GROMACS .gro file of C-alpha atoms in nm:
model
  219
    1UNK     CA    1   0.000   0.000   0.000
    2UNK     CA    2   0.134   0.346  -0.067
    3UNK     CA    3   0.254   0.619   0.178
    4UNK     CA    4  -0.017   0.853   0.018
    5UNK     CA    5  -0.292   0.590   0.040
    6UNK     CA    6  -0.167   0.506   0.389
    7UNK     CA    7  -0.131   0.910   0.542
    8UNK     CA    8  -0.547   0.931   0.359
    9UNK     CA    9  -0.675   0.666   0.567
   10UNK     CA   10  -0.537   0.776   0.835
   11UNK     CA   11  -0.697   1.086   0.793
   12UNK     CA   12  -1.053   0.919   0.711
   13UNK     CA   13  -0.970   0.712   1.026
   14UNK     CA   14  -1.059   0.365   0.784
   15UNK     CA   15  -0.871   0.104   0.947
   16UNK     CA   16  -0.579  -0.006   0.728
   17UNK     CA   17  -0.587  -0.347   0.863
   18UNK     CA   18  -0.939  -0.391   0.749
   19UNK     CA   19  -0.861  -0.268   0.413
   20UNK     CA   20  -0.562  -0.552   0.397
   21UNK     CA   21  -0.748  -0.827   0.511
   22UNK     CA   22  -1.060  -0.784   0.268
   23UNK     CA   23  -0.808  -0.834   0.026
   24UNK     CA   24  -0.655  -1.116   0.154
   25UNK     CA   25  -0.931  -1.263   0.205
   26UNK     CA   26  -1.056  -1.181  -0.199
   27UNK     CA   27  -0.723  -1.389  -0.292
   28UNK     CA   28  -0.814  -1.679  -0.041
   29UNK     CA   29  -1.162  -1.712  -0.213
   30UNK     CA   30  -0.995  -1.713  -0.584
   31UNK     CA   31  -0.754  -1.993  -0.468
   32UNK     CA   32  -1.051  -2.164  -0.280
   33UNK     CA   33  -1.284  -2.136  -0.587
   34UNK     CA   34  -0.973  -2.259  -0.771
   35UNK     CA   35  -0.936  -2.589  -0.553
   36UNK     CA   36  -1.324  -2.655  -0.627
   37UNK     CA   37  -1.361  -2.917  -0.867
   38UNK     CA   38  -1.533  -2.824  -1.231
   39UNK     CA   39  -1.820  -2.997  -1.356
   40UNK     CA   40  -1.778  -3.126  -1.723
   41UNK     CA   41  -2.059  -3.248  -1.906
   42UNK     CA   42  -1.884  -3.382  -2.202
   43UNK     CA   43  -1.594  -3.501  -2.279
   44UNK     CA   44  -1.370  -3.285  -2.480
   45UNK     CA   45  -1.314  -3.389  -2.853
   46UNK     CA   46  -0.997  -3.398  -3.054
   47UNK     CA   47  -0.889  -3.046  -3.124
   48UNK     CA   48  -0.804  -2.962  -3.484
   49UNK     CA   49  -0.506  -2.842  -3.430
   50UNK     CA   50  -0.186  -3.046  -3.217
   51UNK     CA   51  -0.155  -2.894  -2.921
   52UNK     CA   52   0.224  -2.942  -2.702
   53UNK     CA   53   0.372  -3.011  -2.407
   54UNK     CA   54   0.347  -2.736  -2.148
   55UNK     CA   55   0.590  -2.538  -2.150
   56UNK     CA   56   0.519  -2.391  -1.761
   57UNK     CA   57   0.304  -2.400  -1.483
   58UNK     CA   58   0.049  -2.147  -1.501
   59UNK     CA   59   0.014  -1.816  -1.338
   60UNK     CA   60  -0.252  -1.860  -1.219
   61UNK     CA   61  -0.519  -2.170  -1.112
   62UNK     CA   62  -0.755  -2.192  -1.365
   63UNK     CA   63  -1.114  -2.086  -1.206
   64UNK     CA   64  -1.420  -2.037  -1.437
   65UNK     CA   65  -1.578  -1.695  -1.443
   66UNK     CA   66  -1.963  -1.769  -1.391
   67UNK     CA   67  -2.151  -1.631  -1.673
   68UNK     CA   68  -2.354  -1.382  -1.567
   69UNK     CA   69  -2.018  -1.219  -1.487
   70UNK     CA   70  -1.874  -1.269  -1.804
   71UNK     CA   71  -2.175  -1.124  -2.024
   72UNK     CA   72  -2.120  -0.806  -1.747
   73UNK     CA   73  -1.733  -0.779  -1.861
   74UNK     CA   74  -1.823  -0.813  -2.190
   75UNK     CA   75  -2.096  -0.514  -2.148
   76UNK     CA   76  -1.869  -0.295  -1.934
   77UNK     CA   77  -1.620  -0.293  -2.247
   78UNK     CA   78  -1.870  -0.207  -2.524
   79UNK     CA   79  -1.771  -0.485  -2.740
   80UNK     CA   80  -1.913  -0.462  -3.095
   81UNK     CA   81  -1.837  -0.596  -3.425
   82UNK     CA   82  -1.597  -0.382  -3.446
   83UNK     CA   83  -1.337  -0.533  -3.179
   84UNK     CA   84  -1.090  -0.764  -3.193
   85UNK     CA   85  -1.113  -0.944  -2.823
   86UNK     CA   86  -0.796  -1.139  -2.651
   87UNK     CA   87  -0.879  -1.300  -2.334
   88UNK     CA   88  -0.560  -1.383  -2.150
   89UNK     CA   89  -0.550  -1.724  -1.962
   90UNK     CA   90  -0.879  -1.809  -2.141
   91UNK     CA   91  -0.977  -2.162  -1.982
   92UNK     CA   92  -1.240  -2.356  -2.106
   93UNK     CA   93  -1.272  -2.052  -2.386
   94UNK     CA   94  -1.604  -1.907  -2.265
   95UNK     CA   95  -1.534  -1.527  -2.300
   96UNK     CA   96  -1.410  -1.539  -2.639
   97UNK     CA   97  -1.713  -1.744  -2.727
   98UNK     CA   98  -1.946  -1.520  -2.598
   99UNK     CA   99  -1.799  -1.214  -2.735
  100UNK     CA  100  -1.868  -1.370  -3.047
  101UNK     CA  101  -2.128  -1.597  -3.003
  102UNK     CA  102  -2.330  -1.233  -2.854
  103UNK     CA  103  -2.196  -0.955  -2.879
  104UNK     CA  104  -2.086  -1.024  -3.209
  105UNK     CA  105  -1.713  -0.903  -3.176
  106UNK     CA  106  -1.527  -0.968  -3.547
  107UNK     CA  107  -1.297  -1.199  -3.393
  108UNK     CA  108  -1.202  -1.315  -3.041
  109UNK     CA  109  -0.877  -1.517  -2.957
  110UNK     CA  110  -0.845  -1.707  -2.600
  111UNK     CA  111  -0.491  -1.772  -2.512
  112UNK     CA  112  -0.405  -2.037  -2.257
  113UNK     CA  113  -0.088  -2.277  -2.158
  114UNK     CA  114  -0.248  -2.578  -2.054
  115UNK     CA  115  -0.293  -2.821  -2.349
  116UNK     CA  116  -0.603  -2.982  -2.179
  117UNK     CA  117  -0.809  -2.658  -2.151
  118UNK     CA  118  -0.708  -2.532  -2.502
  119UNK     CA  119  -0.838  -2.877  -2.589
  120UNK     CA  120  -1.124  -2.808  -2.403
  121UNK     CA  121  -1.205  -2.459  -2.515
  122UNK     CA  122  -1.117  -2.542  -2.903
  123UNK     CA  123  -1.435  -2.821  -2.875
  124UNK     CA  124  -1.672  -2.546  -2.728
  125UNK     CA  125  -1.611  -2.308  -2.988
  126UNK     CA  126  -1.690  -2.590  -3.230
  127UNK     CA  127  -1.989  -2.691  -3.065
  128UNK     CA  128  -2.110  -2.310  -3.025
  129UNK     CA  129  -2.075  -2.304  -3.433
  130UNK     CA  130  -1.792  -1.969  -3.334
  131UNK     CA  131  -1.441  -2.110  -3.469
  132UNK     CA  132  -1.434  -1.996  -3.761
  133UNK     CA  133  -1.398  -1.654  -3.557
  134UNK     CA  134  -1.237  -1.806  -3.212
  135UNK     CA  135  -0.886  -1.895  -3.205
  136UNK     CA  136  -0.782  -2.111  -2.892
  137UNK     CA  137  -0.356  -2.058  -2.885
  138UNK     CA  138  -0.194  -2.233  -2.690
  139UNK     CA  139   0.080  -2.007  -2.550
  140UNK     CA  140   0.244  -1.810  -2.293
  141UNK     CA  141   0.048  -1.477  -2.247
  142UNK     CA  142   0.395  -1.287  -2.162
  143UNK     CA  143   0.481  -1.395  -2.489
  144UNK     CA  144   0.138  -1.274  -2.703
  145UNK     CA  145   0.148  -0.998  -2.937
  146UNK     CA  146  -0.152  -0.798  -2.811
  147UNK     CA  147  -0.088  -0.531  -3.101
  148UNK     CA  148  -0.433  -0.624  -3.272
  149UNK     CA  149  -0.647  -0.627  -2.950
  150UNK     CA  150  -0.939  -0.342  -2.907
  151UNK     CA  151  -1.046  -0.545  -2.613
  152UNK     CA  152  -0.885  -0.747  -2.341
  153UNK     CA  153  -1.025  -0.937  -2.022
  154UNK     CA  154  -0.796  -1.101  -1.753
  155UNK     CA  155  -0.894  -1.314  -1.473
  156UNK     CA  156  -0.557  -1.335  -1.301
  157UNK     CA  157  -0.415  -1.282  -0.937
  158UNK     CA  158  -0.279  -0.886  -0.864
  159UNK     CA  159   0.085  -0.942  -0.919
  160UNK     CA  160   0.007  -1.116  -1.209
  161UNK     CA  161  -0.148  -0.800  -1.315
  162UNK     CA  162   0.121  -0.573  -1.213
  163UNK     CA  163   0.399  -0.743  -1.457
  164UNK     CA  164   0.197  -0.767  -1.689
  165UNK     CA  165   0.049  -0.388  -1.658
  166UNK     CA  166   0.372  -0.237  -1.859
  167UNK     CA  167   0.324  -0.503  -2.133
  168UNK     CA  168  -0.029  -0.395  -2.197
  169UNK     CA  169   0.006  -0.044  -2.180
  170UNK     CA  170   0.343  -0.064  -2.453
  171UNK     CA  171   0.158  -0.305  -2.690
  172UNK     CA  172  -0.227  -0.191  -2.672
  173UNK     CA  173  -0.337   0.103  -2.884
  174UNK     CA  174  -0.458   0.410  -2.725
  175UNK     CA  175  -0.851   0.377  -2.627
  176UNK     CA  176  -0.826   0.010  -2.587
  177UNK     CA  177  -1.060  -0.139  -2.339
  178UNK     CA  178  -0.893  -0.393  -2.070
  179UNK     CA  179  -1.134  -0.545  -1.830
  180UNK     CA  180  -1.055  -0.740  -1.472
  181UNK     CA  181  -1.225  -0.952  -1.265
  182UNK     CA  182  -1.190  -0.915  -0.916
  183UNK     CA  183  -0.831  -0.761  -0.900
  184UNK     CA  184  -0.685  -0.428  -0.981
  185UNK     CA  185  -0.344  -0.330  -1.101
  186UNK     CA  186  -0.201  -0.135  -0.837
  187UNK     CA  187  -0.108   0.223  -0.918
  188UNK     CA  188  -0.319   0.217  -1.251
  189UNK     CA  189  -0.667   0.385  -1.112
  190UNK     CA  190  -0.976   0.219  -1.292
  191UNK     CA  191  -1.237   0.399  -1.506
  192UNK     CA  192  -1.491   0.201  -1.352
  193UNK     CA  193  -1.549  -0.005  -1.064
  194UNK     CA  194  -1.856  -0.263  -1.090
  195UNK     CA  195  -1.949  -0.502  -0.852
  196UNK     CA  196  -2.205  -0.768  -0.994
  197UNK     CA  197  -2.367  -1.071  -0.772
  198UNK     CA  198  -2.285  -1.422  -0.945
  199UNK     CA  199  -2.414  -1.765  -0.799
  200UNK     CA  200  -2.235  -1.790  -0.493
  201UNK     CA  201  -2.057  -1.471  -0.409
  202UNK     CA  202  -2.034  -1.106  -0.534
  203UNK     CA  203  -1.770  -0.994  -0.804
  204UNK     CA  204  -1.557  -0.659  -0.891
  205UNK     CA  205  -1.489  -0.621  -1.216
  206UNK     CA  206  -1.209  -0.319  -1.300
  207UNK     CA  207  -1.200  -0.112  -1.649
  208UNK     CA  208  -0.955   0.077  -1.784
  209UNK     CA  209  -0.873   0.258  -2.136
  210UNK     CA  210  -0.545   0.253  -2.252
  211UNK     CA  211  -0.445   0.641  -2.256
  212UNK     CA  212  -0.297   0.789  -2.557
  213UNK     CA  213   0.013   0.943  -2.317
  214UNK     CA  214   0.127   0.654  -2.091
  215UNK     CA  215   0.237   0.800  -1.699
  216UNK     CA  216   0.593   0.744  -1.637
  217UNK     CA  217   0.490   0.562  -1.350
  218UNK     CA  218   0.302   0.275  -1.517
  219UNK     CA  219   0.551   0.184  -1.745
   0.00000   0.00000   0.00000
């Protein structure tokens, strides 16, 4: 937490140690809801395309986003036909299918390192009749060009978010939309703040636009 931050609070006389714990506590329920086994209906299918070895452990657990909360992501970034969507650490593929699938976004990409999920995701864009718009890669999302993105959505942990914050803000065009669930990144203040009620808990969902002049301080 910053000096600044701290000397306000103190000021407001909101306890810091409050303020720490909730967010503790936010990270304990990601990993719990992490730990929580999935439900798969079916079986996933061959994917069309090889996928390889993995190449390292993930940031991150994978956790599905509920999908009332990924419809609201999807709202709070205006995406249109217009917009090119990359969802980074895209799981079982279901925001870049329903970016397509409806909101009609021109194309959508999910990138994700675990063979199994890309597996996974490739068969649900098949089965939602979206692949010939989705593309499931399998790779490292350190190592994505993001160049052609008008719209990205993370569901990662926050220092995941702060190394990859200067990435995003070098590659991304100016007045590109990056959406968050449940963590922020640091020093980088939102646009928008949204908390939204899924099945068994309520979610925060951050927005930012890319600004045409980057502050030293982000980068």
């Amino acid at each position: 937490m910053h000096l600044k931050t701290i000397k306000n609070l103190l000021v407001t006389g909101v306890g810091i140690g409050s303020l720490l714990l909730a967010g503790c506590n936010q990270q304990r329920q990601f990993e719990a809801e992490a730990q929580s086994p999935t439900v798969q209906t079916q079986s996933p299918a061959p994917a069309t395309e090889p996928t390889q070895p993995q190449e390292r452990s993930p940031d991150v657990p994978y956790v599905p986003t509920p999908q009332e909360v990924v419809d609201q992501m999807l709202q709070l970034a205006n995406v249109t036909s217009n917009d090119v969507l990359y969802d980074l650490g895209s799981g079982d593929g279901r925001i870049p299918i329903t970016a397509v699938q409806r909101f009609n976004a021109s194309r959508a990409y999910g990138v994700e390192i675990n063979p199994e999920l890309v597996q996974r995701a490739r068969q649900n864009a098949e089965t939602a009749n979206v692949s010939d718009r989705v593309q499931i890669v399998q790779q490292d999302l350190f190592q994505t060009d993001l160049s052609e993105a008008t719209v990205v959505t993370l569901y990662l942990l926050p220092d995941i978010n702060i190394k990859l914050r200067p990435k995003l803000l070098q590659e991304l065009r100016p007045g590109t939309r990056i959406v968050s669930h449940d963590f922020d990144m640091g020093e980088w203040q939102p646009d928008n703040v949204v908390q939204v009620q899924g099945p068994s808990r309520q979610h925060t969902l951050y927005v930012w636009t890319v600004p045409e002049n980057v502050p030293a301080n982000l980068q």
